[in-house]
XYZ file of N, CA and C in Angstrom:
843
model
N 101.958 -63.593 121.899
C 102.222 -63.716 123.335
C 102.658 -65.130 123.709
N 102.130 -66.106 122.987
C 102.458 -67.497 123.314
C 103.949 -67.766 123.197
N 104.588 -67.254 122.140
C 106.022 -67.497 121.970
C 106.826 -66.806 123.070
N 106.388 -65.615 123.481
C 107.080 -64.905 124.559
C 106.984 -65.686 125.863
N 105.802 -66.220 126.152
C 105.620 -66.999 127.376
C 106.471 -68.258 127.342
N 106.526 -68.919 126.187
C 107.357 -70.117 126.048
C 108.811 -69.800 126.337
N 109.298 -68.673 125.794
C 110.683 -68.251 126.032
C 110.928 -67.953 127.503
N 109.952 -67.300 128.154
C 110.112 -66.938 129.567
C 110.124 -68.171 130.457
N 109.256 -69.116 130.182
C 109.235 -70.332 130.977
C 110.528 -71.124 130.796
N 111.038 -71.155 129.565
C 112.301 -71.853 129.308
C 113.442 -71.180 130.058
N 113.433 -69.849 130.074
C 114.493 -69.109 130.767
C 114.458 -69.382 132.263
N 113.262 -69.448 132.835
C 113.126 -69.689 134.273
C 113.305 -71.159 134.633
N 113.415 -72.026 133.630
C 113.641 -73.437 133.893
C 115.035 -73.730 134.402
N 115.958 -72.760 134.283
C 117.317 -72.929 134.791
C 117.346 -72.470 136.254
N 117.849 -73.277 137.183
C 117.749 -72.930 138.612
C 118.431 -71.624 138.988
N 119.569 -71.308 138.366
C 120.259 -70.065 138.753
C 119.598 -68.835 138.133
N 119.059 -68.981 136.926
C 118.291 -67.860 136.369
C 117.025 -67.636 137.207
N 116.414 -68.726 137.657
C 115.246 -68.602 138.531
C 115.628 -67.914 139.840
N 116.803 -68.223 140.377
C 117.258 -67.592 141.622
C 117.425 -66.082 141.436
N 117.941 -65.653 140.283
C 118.073 -64.219 139.995
C 116.701 -63.577 139.911
N 115.794 -64.235 139.206
C 114.431 -63.717 139.072
C 113.777 -63.566 140.440
N 113.916 -64.560 141.290
C 113.292 -64.511 142.617
C 113.916 -63.418 143.480
N 115.219 -63.252 143.381
C 115.884 -62.183 144.141
C 115.367 -60.818 143.711
N 115.294 -60.584 142.403
C 114.829 -59.284 141.908
C 113.357 -59.062 142.244
N 112.565 -60.128 142.307
C 111.174 -59.981 142.739
C 111.101 -59.574 144.204
N 111.944 -60.181 145.037
C 111.930 -59.837 146.459
C 112.416 -58.411 146.692
N 113.353 -57.952 145.855
C 113.914 -56.623 146.042
C 113.165 -55.531 145.272
N 112.149 -55.908 144.491
C 111.368 -54.904 143.775
C 110.798 -53.903 144.785
N 110.873 -52.582 144.519
C 111.187 -51.936 143.248
C 112.643 -51.517 143.070
N 113.566 -52.092 143.836
C 114.977 -51.717 143.725
C 115.549 -52.107 142.365
N 116.526 -51.323 141.919
C 117.386 -51.688 140.789
C 118.737 -52.091 141.364
N 119.188 -53.311 141.094
C 120.409 -53.812 141.708
C 121.569 -53.816 140.720
N 122.757 -53.363 141.152
C 123.930 -53.504 140.300
C 124.328 -54.967 140.170
N 124.950 -55.288 139.055
C 125.319 -56.685 138.804
C 126.222 -57.227 139.900
N 127.136 -56.393 140.400
C 128.058 -56.853 141.440
C 127.340 -57.292 142.697
N 126.281 -56.587 143.075
C 125.529 -56.962 144.269
C 124.790 -58.272 144.050
N 124.203 -58.443 142.861
C 123.513 -59.703 142.558
C 124.494 -60.872 142.616
N 125.677 -60.668 142.009
C 126.689 -61.727 141.987
C 127.120 -62.099 143.399
N 127.287 -61.089 144.262
C 127.720 -61.351 145.635
C 126.648 -62.100 146.420
N 125.401 -61.686 146.273
C 124.313 -62.318 147.026
C 124.157 -63.783 146.634
N 124.237 -64.049 145.328
C 123.983 -65.403 144.828
C 125.254 -66.205 144.581
N 126.419 -65.619 144.928
C 127.704 -66.311 144.774
C 127.911 -66.787 143.335
N 127.728 -65.855 142.378
C 127.910 -66.169 140.967
C 129.119 -65.418 140.413
N 129.831 -66.046 139.502
C 130.934 -65.361 138.828
C 130.355 -64.294 137.898
N 131.048 -63.145 137.750
C 130.520 -62.057 136.906
C 130.183 -62.505 135.494
N 131.032 -63.322 134.888
C 130.761 -63.752 133.511
C 129.527 -64.642 133.445
N 129.354 -65.487 134.452
C 128.178 -66.360 134.501
C 126.915 -65.536 134.699
N 126.990 -64.582 135.635
C 125.832 -63.724 135.898
C 125.453 -62.937 134.655
N 126.434 -62.426 133.938
C 126.157 -61.646 132.734
C 125.360 -62.463 131.721
N 125.726 -63.726 131.556
C 125.016 -64.592 130.603
C 123.579 -64.831 131.073
N 123.404 -65.038 132.369
C 122.063 -65.280 132.891
C 121.186 -64.037 132.771
N 121.743 -62.876 133.097
C 120.977 -61.636 132.983
C 120.601 -61.352 131.538
N 121.515 -61.633 130.632
C 121.237 -61.432 129.215
C 120.064 -62.298 128.765
N 120.030 -63.545 129.230
C 118.932 -64.448 128.867
C 117.609 -63.958 129.440
N 117.627 -63.472 130.673
C 116.404 -62.981 131.305
C 115.909 -61.702 130.633
N 116.836 -60.849 130.203
C 116.428 -59.632 129.484
C 115.878 -59.975 128.114
N 116.518 -60.918 127.443
C 116.041 -61.334 126.117
C 114.646 -61.932 126.212
N 114.360 -62.602 127.317
C 113.036 -63.180 127.520
C 112.008 -62.136 127.935
N 112.468 -60.939 128.303
C 111.548 -59.867 128.668
C 111.146 -59.863 130.125
N 111.908 -60.565 130.972
C 111.560 -60.646 132.385
C 112.299 -59.626 133.238
N 113.445 -59.167 132.743
C 114.307 -58.251 133.501
C 114.653 -57.058 132.627
N 114.667 -55.887 133.244
C 115.041 -54.668 132.533
C 116.385 -54.165 133.056
N 117.043 -53.364 132.237
C 118.355 -52.820 132.584
C 118.337 -51.309 132.423
N 119.005 -50.610 133.334
C 119.180 -49.169 133.164
C 120.601 -48.794 133.549
N 121.096 -47.742 132.916
C 122.452 -47.274 133.209
C 122.400 -46.214 134.300
N 123.350 -46.310 135.223
C 123.515 -45.300 136.264
C 124.985 -44.920 136.285
N 125.319 -43.832 135.573
C 126.719 -43.481 135.388
C 127.391 -44.505 134.498
N 128.438 -45.119 135.026
C 129.154 -46.138 134.250
C 128.683 -47.550 134.587
N 127.763 -47.678 135.518
C 127.310 -49.012 135.916
C 125.939 -49.321 135.325
N 125.588 -50.582 135.364
C 124.279 -51.040 134.910
C 123.532 -51.661 136.078
N 122.264 -51.355 136.149
C 121.436 -51.857 137.246
C 120.253 -52.623 136.668
N 119.792 -53.614 137.420
C 118.793 -54.537 136.896
C 117.588 -54.613 137.832
N 116.423 -54.779 137.228
C 115.180 -54.891 137.996
C 114.213 -55.787 137.246
N 113.229 -56.275 137.966
C 112.144 -57.033 137.342
C 111.360 -56.114 136.412
N 111.009 -56.615 135.223
C 110.085 -55.903 134.340
C 108.683 -56.348 134.748
N 108.141 -55.654 135.735
C 106.909 -56.126 136.359
C 105.729 -56.134 135.395
N 105.691 -55.197 134.477
C 104.584 -55.160 133.524
C 104.557 -56.434 132.683
N 105.728 -56.883 132.228
C 105.783 -58.093 131.410
C 105.545 -59.352 132.238
N 106.017 -59.341 133.483
C 105.745 -60.485 134.358
C 104.248 -60.633 134.584
N 103.567 -59.507 134.803
C 102.113 -59.563 134.992
C 101.412 -60.045 133.729
N 101.891 -59.600 132.574
C 101.286 -60.053 131.321
C 101.450 -61.563 131.165
N 102.610 -62.080 131.591
C 102.859 -63.514 131.492
C 101.898 -64.297 132.376
N 101.788 -63.885 133.636
C 100.865 -64.558 134.543
C 99.433 -64.447 134.041
N 99.081 -63.269 133.567
C 97.718 -63.053 133.094
C 97.399 -63.987 131.928
N 98.351 -64.120 131.006
C 98.150 -65.005 129.857
C 97.970 -66.455 130.318
N 98.847 -66.904 131.214
C 98.769 -68.290 131.671
C 97.459 -68.575 132.393
N 97.070 -67.668 133.269
C 95.874 -67.901 134.063
C 94.610 -67.876 133.212
N 94.559 -66.907 132.283
C 93.380 -66.842 131.431
C 93.327 -68.019 130.454
N 94.491 -68.438 130.002
C 94.526 -69.543 129.062
C 94.115 -70.841 129.741
N 94.651 -71.068 130.950
C 94.327 -72.324 131.639
C 92.894 -72.316 132.142
N 92.303 -71.143 132.334
C 90.944 -71.049 132.876
C 89.878 -71.145 131.797
N 90.276 -71.305 130.565
C 89.312 -71.333 129.478
C 88.282 -72.444 129.716
N 87.094 -72.056 130.093
C 86.045 -73.037 130.344
C 86.006 -73.568 131.765
N 87.044 -73.264 132.595
C 87.066 -73.758 133.974
C 87.499 -72.654 134.936
N 86.751 -71.574 135.053
C 87.142 -70.493 135.965
C 87.167 -70.917 137.416
N 86.446 -71.997 137.756
C 86.425 -72.442 139.147
C 87.800 -72.921 139.606
N 88.645 -73.350 138.661
C 89.969 -73.855 139.021
C 90.926 -72.705 139.340
N 90.919 -71.679 138.501
C 91.926 -70.624 138.608
C 91.449 -69.354 139.283
N 90.192 -69.268 139.628
C 89.676 -68.024 140.203
C 90.446 -67.533 141.415
N 90.838 -68.386 142.376
C 91.563 -67.874 143.535
C 92.883 -67.214 143.180
N 93.521 -67.684 142.089
C 94.772 -67.074 141.669
C 94.533 -65.852 140.804
N 93.685 -65.988 139.804
C 93.510 -64.899 138.857
C 92.915 -63.666 139.505
N 92.175 -63.848 140.611
C 91.582 -62.680 141.259
C 92.633 -61.738 141.799
N 93.866 -62.256 142.032
C 94.928 -61.388 142.522
C 95.381 -60.405 141.460
N 95.086 -60.669 140.217
C 95.597 -59.842 139.130
C 94.521 -59.010 138.466
N 93.325 -58.976 139.032
C 92.237 -58.266 138.408
C 91.978 -56.935 139.113
N 92.341 -55.806 138.495
C 92.044 -54.517 139.106
C 90.550 -54.365 139.322
N 90.201 -53.773 140.463
C 88.804 -53.541 140.760
C 88.152 -54.639 141.562
N 88.834 -55.783 141.737
C 88.255 -56.898 142.480
C 88.686 -56.856 143.941
N 87.808 -57.270 144.807
C 88.077 -57.578 146.187
C 88.868 -56.514 146.936
N 88.336 -55.324 147.137
C 89.013 -54.374 148.015
C 89.071 -54.930 149.425
N 90.055 -54.488 150.196
C 90.166 -54.947 151.570
C 89.014 -54.370 152.387
N 88.496 -55.146 153.306
C 87.392 -54.670 154.120
C 87.889 -53.667 155.149
N 86.961 -52.896 155.661
C 87.307 -51.877 156.648
C 87.360 -52.531 158.028
N 88.543 -52.857 158.468
C 88.739 -53.569 159.726
C 90.136 -53.260 160.248
N 90.531 -53.921 161.335
C 91.877 -53.746 161.886
C 92.824 -54.703 161.155
N 93.891 -54.166 160.608
C 94.813 -54.948 159.794
C 96.047 -55.348 160.605
N 96.645 -56.463 160.228
C 97.841 -56.969 160.899
C 99.052 -56.759 160.005
N 100.095 -56.148 160.561
C 101.281 -55.759 159.795
C 102.525 -56.334 160.463
N 103.433 -56.882 159.645
C 104.717 -57.378 160.131
C 105.846 -56.676 159.384
N 106.784 -56.100 160.136
C 107.992 -55.499 159.582
C 109.164 -56.443 159.848
N 109.945 -56.724 158.792
C 111.038 -57.693 158.899
C 112.378 -57.032 158.619
N 113.354 -57.341 159.450
C 114.748 -56.965 159.217
C 115.592 -58.188 159.578
N 116.901 -58.075 159.472
C 117.732 -59.222 159.820
C 117.805 -59.406 161.329
N 118.073 -58.303 162.063
C 118.295 -58.435 163.493
C 117.127 -58.062 164.369
N 116.130 -57.357 163.832
C 115.018 -56.852 164.641
C 115.543 -56.046 165.833
N 116.556 -55.214 165.552
C 117.164 -54.434 166.622
C 116.973 -52.936 166.454
N 116.652 -52.471 165.229
C 116.553 -51.023 165.009
C 115.452 -50.666 164.018
N 115.685 -50.891 162.714
C 114.748 -50.390 161.708
C 113.358 -50.996 161.848
N 113.271 -52.315 161.989
C 111.955 -52.928 162.117
C 111.295 -52.564 163.447
N 112.101 -52.372 164.477
C 111.581 -51.924 165.770
C 111.052 -50.491 165.657
N 111.779 -49.629 164.933
C 111.279 -48.280 164.666
C 109.912 -48.351 163.977
N 109.846 -49.150 162.906
C 108.605 -49.230 162.127
C 107.447 -49.720 162.983
N 107.686 -50.747 163.779
C 106.646 -51.263 164.668
C 106.152 -50.179 165.621
N 107.094 -49.463 166.227
C 106.734 -48.453 167.222
C 105.991 -47.280 166.592
N 106.442 -46.857 165.416
C 105.825 -45.697 164.768
C 104.396 -46.004 164.349
N 104.189 -47.149 163.677
C 102.842 -47.460 163.207
C 101.903 -47.699 164.390
N 102.400 -48.326 165.432
C 101.543 -48.562 166.596
C 101.071 -47.237 167.199
N 101.979 -46.238 167.264
C 101.573 -44.971 167.852
C 100.703 -44.153 166.902
N 101.031 -44.157 165.616
C 100.316 -43.310 164.662
C 98.947 -43.868 164.299
N 98.802 -45.187 164.296
C 97.527 -45.769 163.845
C 97.253 -47.105 164.519
N 97.590 -47.207 165.795
C 97.394 -48.458 166.510
C 95.948 -48.876 166.648
N 95.031 -47.913 166.465
C 93.610 -48.270 166.525
C 93.164 -49.023 165.277
N 93.948 -48.894 164.184
C 93.572 -49.547 162.919
C 94.507 -50.682 162.537
N 95.665 -50.784 163.197
C 96.650 -51.795 162.837
C 97.159 -52.518 164.082
N 97.237 -53.841 163.977
C 97.971 -54.633 164.958
C 99.361 -54.845 164.383
N 100.389 -54.417 165.093
C 101.716 -54.292 164.497
C 102.719 -55.206 165.186
N 103.548 -55.867 164.368
C 104.618 -56.721 164.871
C 105.904 -56.432 164.081
N 107.016 -56.868 164.633
C 108.277 -56.855 163.893
C 109.051 -58.104 164.252
N 109.972 -58.501 163.365
C 110.750 -59.716 163.602
C 112.036 -59.663 162.798
N 112.984 -60.508 163.187
C 114.254 -60.596 162.483
C 114.495 -61.996 161.948
N 115.363 -62.087 160.951
C 115.667 -63.386 160.352
C 116.808 -64.092 161.072
N 117.578 -63.386 161.885
C 118.652 -64.029 162.643
C 118.059 -64.875 163.766
N 118.774 -65.952 164.139
C 118.269 -66.791 165.238
C 118.152 -66.034 166.560
N 119.049 -65.046 166.783
C 119.018 -64.312 168.047
C 119.481 -62.877 167.801
N 118.871 -61.945 168.502
C 119.272 -60.548 168.404
C 118.860 -59.817 169.669
N 119.372 -58.601 169.829
C 119.017 -57.753 170.957
C 118.701 -56.356 170.444
N 117.857 -55.644 171.162
C 117.515 -54.279 170.780
C 118.744 -53.393 170.878
N 118.916 -52.538 169.864
C 120.080 -51.659 169.843
C 119.877 -50.494 170.808
N 120.861 -50.186 171.648
C 120.683 -49.108 172.628
C 120.459 -47.739 171.997
N 121.075 -47.471 170.850
C 120.845 -46.196 170.174
C 119.398 -46.108 169.684
N 118.857 -47.248 169.192
C 117.469 -47.260 168.738
C 116.525 -46.994 169.906
N 116.793 -47.636 171.036
C 115.952 -47.414 172.217
C 116.033 -45.970 172.698
N 117.206 -45.385 172.600
C 117.385 -43.991 173.016
C 116.560 -43.056 172.148
N 116.574 -43.287 170.828
C 115.794 -42.450 169.909
C 114.305 -42.614 170.189
N 113.853 -43.847 170.365
C 112.428 -44.088 170.623
C 111.983 -43.438 171.932
N 112.803 -43.546 172.959
C 112.444 -42.928 174.234
C 112.374 -41.412 174.100
N 113.316 -40.836 173.346
C 113.315 -39.388 173.151
C 112.093 -38.922 172.368
N 111.553 -39.802 171.506
C 110.357 -39.472 170.724
C 109.066 -39.767 171.489
N 109.196 -40.246 172.702
C 108.012 -40.487 173.528
C 107.375 -41.849 173.374
N 108.075 -42.818 172.769
C 107.533 -44.169 172.618
C 107.746 -44.973 173.901
N 106.832 -45.879 174.152
C 106.970 -46.802 175.267
C 107.868 -47.953 174.836
N 109.085 -47.994 175.331
C 110.036 -49.032 174.921
C 109.933 -50.286 175.785
N 109.159 -50.226 176.861
C 109.066 -51.379 177.761
C 108.354 -52.562 177.107
N 107.551 -52.297 176.078
C 106.793 -53.368 175.433
C 107.563 -54.012 174.280
N 108.773 -53.516 174.003
C 109.528 -53.974 172.846
C 110.478 -55.104 173.214
N 110.650 -56.036 172.280
C 111.656 -57.085 172.409
C 112.045 -57.550 171.016
N 113.256 -58.051 170.889
C 113.701 -58.612 169.618
C 113.071 -59.984 169.432
N 112.497 -60.212 168.263
C 111.777 -61.467 167.987
C 112.317 -62.107 166.716
N 112.189 -63.402 166.643
C 112.599 -64.142 165.454
C 111.391 -64.399 164.557
N 111.648 -64.517 163.271
C 110.587 -64.722 162.295
C 109.776 -65.982 162.555
N 110.372 -66.952 163.234
C 109.683 -68.214 163.492
C 108.416 -68.018 164.325
N 108.360 -66.914 165.102
C 107.159 -66.657 165.901
C 105.935 -66.370 165.036
N 106.163 -66.063 163.773
C 105.066 -65.682 162.888
C 104.806 -66.735 161.819
N 105.261 -67.939 162.101
C 105.015 -69.068 161.231
C 104.241 -70.134 162.001
N 103.542 -70.962 161.288
C 102.818 -72.046 161.935
C 101.363 -71.705 162.196
N 100.590 -72.686 162.624
C 99.134 -72.513 162.758
C 98.729 -71.514 163.839
N 99.561 -71.285 164.840
C 99.201 -70.382 165.929
C 99.596 -68.931 165.640
N 100.286 -68.686 164.555
C 100.760 -67.334 164.237
C 99.599 -66.450 163.785
N 99.707 -65.140 164.012
C 98.640 -64.242 163.550
C 98.549 -64.229 162.027
N 97.344 -64.092 161.510
C 97.145 -63.966 160.063
C 97.552 -62.567 159.650
N 98.476 -62.484 158.705
C 99.065 -61.203 158.319
C 98.368 -60.618 157.093
N 98.143 -59.313 157.123
C 97.602 -58.594 155.974
C 98.698 -57.918 155.168
N 99.763 -57.480 155.855
C 100.871 -56.788 155.197
C 102.194 -57.291 155.772
N 103.180 -57.476 154.882
C 104.531 -57.839 155.298
C 105.501 -56.919 154.566
N 106.318 -56.187 155.327
C 107.291 -55.258 154.740
C 108.696 -55.627 155.205
N 109.622 -55.774 154.257
C 111.034 -55.881 154.610
C 111.619 -54.474 154.606
N 112.377 -54.139 155.651
C 112.919 -52.789 155.760
C 114.441 -52.771 155.682
N 115.033 -53.909 155.311
C 116.470 -53.917 155.029
C 116.718 -54.852 153.859
N 117.733 -54.518 153.070
C 118.014 -55.271 151.852
C 118.390 -56.717 152.157
N 119.174 -56.926 153.213
C 119.638 -58.287 153.504
C 118.478 -59.212 153.794
N 117.479 -58.718 154.529
C 116.307 -59.559 154.815
C 115.558 -59.884 153.532
N 115.458 -58.898 152.625
C 114.769 -59.135 151.356
C 115.545 -60.094 150.473
N 116.880 -60.141 150.639
C 117.693 -61.056 149.838
C 117.461 -62.515 150.229
N 117.029 -62.721 151.467
C 116.872 -64.083 151.971
C 115.559 -64.700 151.511
N 115.537 -66.016 151.510
C 114.333 -66.753 151.117
C 113.375 -66.809 152.299
N 112.498 -65.832 152.396
C 111.500 -65.833 153.460
C 110.363 -66.795 153.107
N 109.588 -67.210 154.088
C 108.499 -68.157 153.795
C 107.404 -67.519 152.966
N 106.657 -68.348 152.264
C 105.443 -67.856 151.622
C 104.372 -67.805 152.686
N 103.743 -66.668 152.830
C 102.835 -66.447 153.946
C 101.442 -66.971 153.649
N 100.847 -67.602 154.627
C 99.476 -68.094 154.489
C 98.529 -66.913 154.269
N 97.642 -67.054 153.308
C 96.680 -65.997 153.035
C 97.178 -64.934 152.083
N 98.430 -65.043 151.642
C 99.008 -64.118 150.664
C 98.826 -62.654 151.065
N 99.500 -62.220 152.149
C 99.429 -60.807 152.521
C 100.077 -59.928 151.457
N 99.676 -58.671 151.412
C 100.335 -57.701 150.543
C 101.735 -57.468 151.095
N 102.746 -57.566 150.240
C 104.117 -57.412 150.705
C 104.845 -56.382 149.856
N 105.866 -55.761 150.458
C 106.664 -54.781 149.741
C 108.027 -54.668 150.407
N 108.989 -54.155 149.639
C 110.337 -53.949 150.156
C 110.559 -52.457 150.354
N 110.810 -52.061 151.598
C 111.107 -50.674 151.945
C 112.532 -50.581 152.475
N 113.480 -51.030 151.684
C 114.869 -51.068 152.132
C 115.452 -49.688 152.399
N 116.323 -49.638 153.383
C 116.990 -48.393 153.743
C 118.303 -48.714 154.448
N 119.252 -47.748 154.482
C 120.562 -48.017 155.091
C 120.441 -48.423 156.560
N 121.374 -49.258 156.988
C 121.376 -49.769 158.353
C 122.089 -48.787 159.276
N 121.386 -48.155 160.210
C 122.063 -47.217 161.107
C 123.039 -47.907 162.047
N 122.863 -49.197 162.277
C 123.778 -49.935 163.155
C 125.193 -49.915 162.592
N 125.331 -49.789 161.279
C 126.651 -49.792 160.640
C 127.308 -48.416 160.619
N 126.651 -47.405 161.168
C 127.214 -46.057 161.168
C 128.502 -46.019 161.991
N 129.480 -45.269 161.494
C 130.769 -45.147 162.163
C 130.902 -43.741 162.754
N 131.892 -43.584 163.611
C 132.174 -42.258 164.149
C 131.867 -42.165 165.633
N 131.628 -40.944 166.075
C 131.341 -40.700 167.480
C 129.940 -41.174 167.826
N 129.649 -41.216 169.120
C 128.299 -41.587 169.546
C 127.267 -40.621 168.975
N 127.623 -39.340 168.894
C 126.695 -38.353 168.338
C 126.418 -38.628 166.869
N 127.458 -39.015 166.120
C 127.278 -39.320 164.695
C 126.454 -40.591 164.511
N 126.683 -41.564 165.379
C 125.895 -42.791 165.304
C 124.429 -42.501 165.637
N 124.212 -41.695 166.666
C 122.849 -41.347 167.048
C 122.124 -40.624 165.916
N 122.858 -39.789 165.181
C 122.256 -39.068 164.061
C 121.799 -40.034 162.974
N 122.574 -41.103 162.735
C 122.173 -42.102 161.736
C 120.855 -42.770 162.137
N 120.683 -43.029 163.425
C 119.433 -43.611 163.905
C 118.280 -42.613 163.786
N 118.563 -41.340 164.023
C 117.535 -40.307 163.865
C 117.061 -40.245 162.417
N 118.002 -40.328 161.477
C 117.643 -40.281 160.061
C 116.801 -41.501 159.678
N 117.181 -42.678 160.177
C 116.411 -43.894 159.874
C 114.996 -43.781 160.428
N 114.881 -43.273 161.637
C 113.560 -43.088 162.245
C 112.709 -42.147 161.390
N 113.295 -41.020 160.971
C 112.544 -40.040 160.182
C 112.100 -40.591 158.841
N 112.989 -41.341 158.172
C 112.640 -41.905 156.867
C 111.514 -42.927 157.000
N 111.579 -43.755 158.034
C 110.518 -44.743 158.238
C 109.208 -44.070 158.626
N 109.286 -43.041 159.427
C 108.064 -42.349 159.825
C 107.356 -41.760 158.601
N 108.114 -41.185 157.672
C 107.508 -40.648 156.448
C 106.769 -41.739 155.685
N 107.394 -42.901 155.539
C 106.767 -43.989 154.793
C 105.520 -44.516 155.514
N 105.615 -44.626 156.808
C 104.501 -45.177 157.562
C 103.319 -44.224 157.591
N 103.576 -42.921 157.659
C 102.475 -41.956 157.590
C 101.756 -42.052 156.246
N 102.517 -42.243 155.179
C 101.911 -42.417 153.861
C 101.079 -43.700 153.815
N 101.632 -44.772 154.362
C 100.909 -46.052 154.382
C 99.629 -45.941 155.199
N 99.713 -45.333 156.384
C 98.545 -45.226 157.256
C 97.452 -44.363 156.649
N 97.833 -43.468 155.719
C 96.849 -42.582 155.092
C 96.143 -43.222 153.899
N 96.575 -44.428 153.476
C 95.947 -45.081 152.322
C 94.505 -45.472 152.647
N 93.581 -45.274 151.708
C 92.186 -45.693 151.918
C 92.041 -47.195 151.678
N 92.494 -47.998 152.622
C 92.607 -49.442 152.414
C 91.291 -50.098 152.033
N 90.201 -49.658 152.644
C 88.912 -50.302 152.396
C 88.373 -50.051 150.999
N 88.916 -49.056 150.297
C 88.397 -48.736 148.969
C 89.355 -49.123 147.841
N 90.527 -49.666 148.178
C 91.505 -50.033 147.155
C 91.433 -51.525 146.843
N 91.439 -51.877 145.559
C 91.576 -53.282 145.195
C 93.034 -53.688 145.411
N 93.293 -54.986 145.364
C 94.628 -55.482 145.715
C 95.715 -54.939 144.796
N 95.465 -54.865 143.518
C 96.469 -54.362 142.586
C 96.806 -52.909 142.885
N 95.790 -52.092 143.126
C 96.034 -50.679 143.441
C 96.794 -50.546 144.745
N 96.456 -51.373 145.716
C 97.134 -51.335 146.999
C 98.594 -51.761 146.852
N 98.842 -52.793 146.048
C 100.210 -53.234 145.825
C 101.041 -52.127 145.173
N 100.469 -51.467 144.179
C 101.190 -50.357 143.539
C 101.482 -49.253 144.539
N 100.523 -48.979 145.425
C 100.689 -47.896 146.397
C 101.840 -48.191 147.363
N 101.906 -49.419 147.895
C 102.979 -49.721 148.844
C 104.327 -49.823 148.134
N 104.343 -50.253 146.875
C 105.584 -50.244 146.102
C 106.056 -48.812 145.862
N 105.129 -47.916 145.536
C 105.484 -46.515 145.318
C 106.072 -45.895 146.585
N 105.510 -46.244 147.730
C 106.062 -45.738 148.995
C 107.491 -46.232 149.166
N 107.748 -47.493 148.821
C 109.076 -48.060 148.964
C 110.102 -47.412 148.074
N 109.702 -47.009 146.881
C 110.655 -46.385 145.961
C 110.708 -44.863 146.124
N 109.911 -44.325 147.052
C 109.914 -42.878 147.265
C 109.204 -42.131 146.168
N 108.245 -42.800 145.499
C 107.548 -42.178 144.388
C 106.329 -41.360 144.849
N 106.118 -41.319 146.169
C 105.003 -40.553 146.727
C 105.586 -39.481 147.634
N 105.036 -38.289 147.563
C 105.548 -37.195 148.378
C 105.356 -37.488 149.856
N 106.393 -37.239 150.637
C 106.306 -37.437 152.078
C 105.423 -36.379 152.698
N 104.726 -36.736 153.780
C 103.872 -35.754 154.441
C 104.686 -34.629 155.034
N 104.086 -33.464 155.134
C 104.796 -32.302 155.687
C 105.000 -32.481 157.188
């Protein structure tokens, strides 16, 4: 294991290979085509190919074929083994130093307490998908969750089609407003238990590291704002986005949070993001 860890650390010592690794971590559990990675990070295809090859050789990234294309994802099992090795090795004789970190990787440790949890949904504009998620979770389980949403853009406005769908579903839209991510940073910001990105572009960006290390996951889905066609066709795209988010949120709200350790909870929210859990009827 020592030689594998040495190879992985050397591979991540290159800033652009590290940027690829960080992008794939933010987009987990997605598998990204090479062209999308190259576009996001402004890398030439030949350069990206060499970097991906090095990361795969080090065991940090996996590849799968989808038709004629190749898609890439973090090899999370090997990444966890790497962290586990480093933490256990450095803690030899001094568990007091590494305990706060290593406890994040120990199944069975520290289940979340039974209390009201704080959740933040992030998108780029905070105009549709994240607003849907905020509204749905607040109505379905507002007694157990304090819910917020925010966007990464400096300024945005609520989308009229999104407001129309929410009003038709019986949500109170008067309490909604587009917010920037900066409202959830700094000493006065609420302490977050969960952070979910609901669009790929937001997950591609370098978001802040959150105080208290909330459980985070990527629940990316198509942007209904980009739908083309008639008003009826556009409205249908928003209806589909609402339905897909509602399925995920019902699954999330049904999780036994107080009895799950952090690792189990992380796997559960990742499974919801990849659609690996059956949607409620």
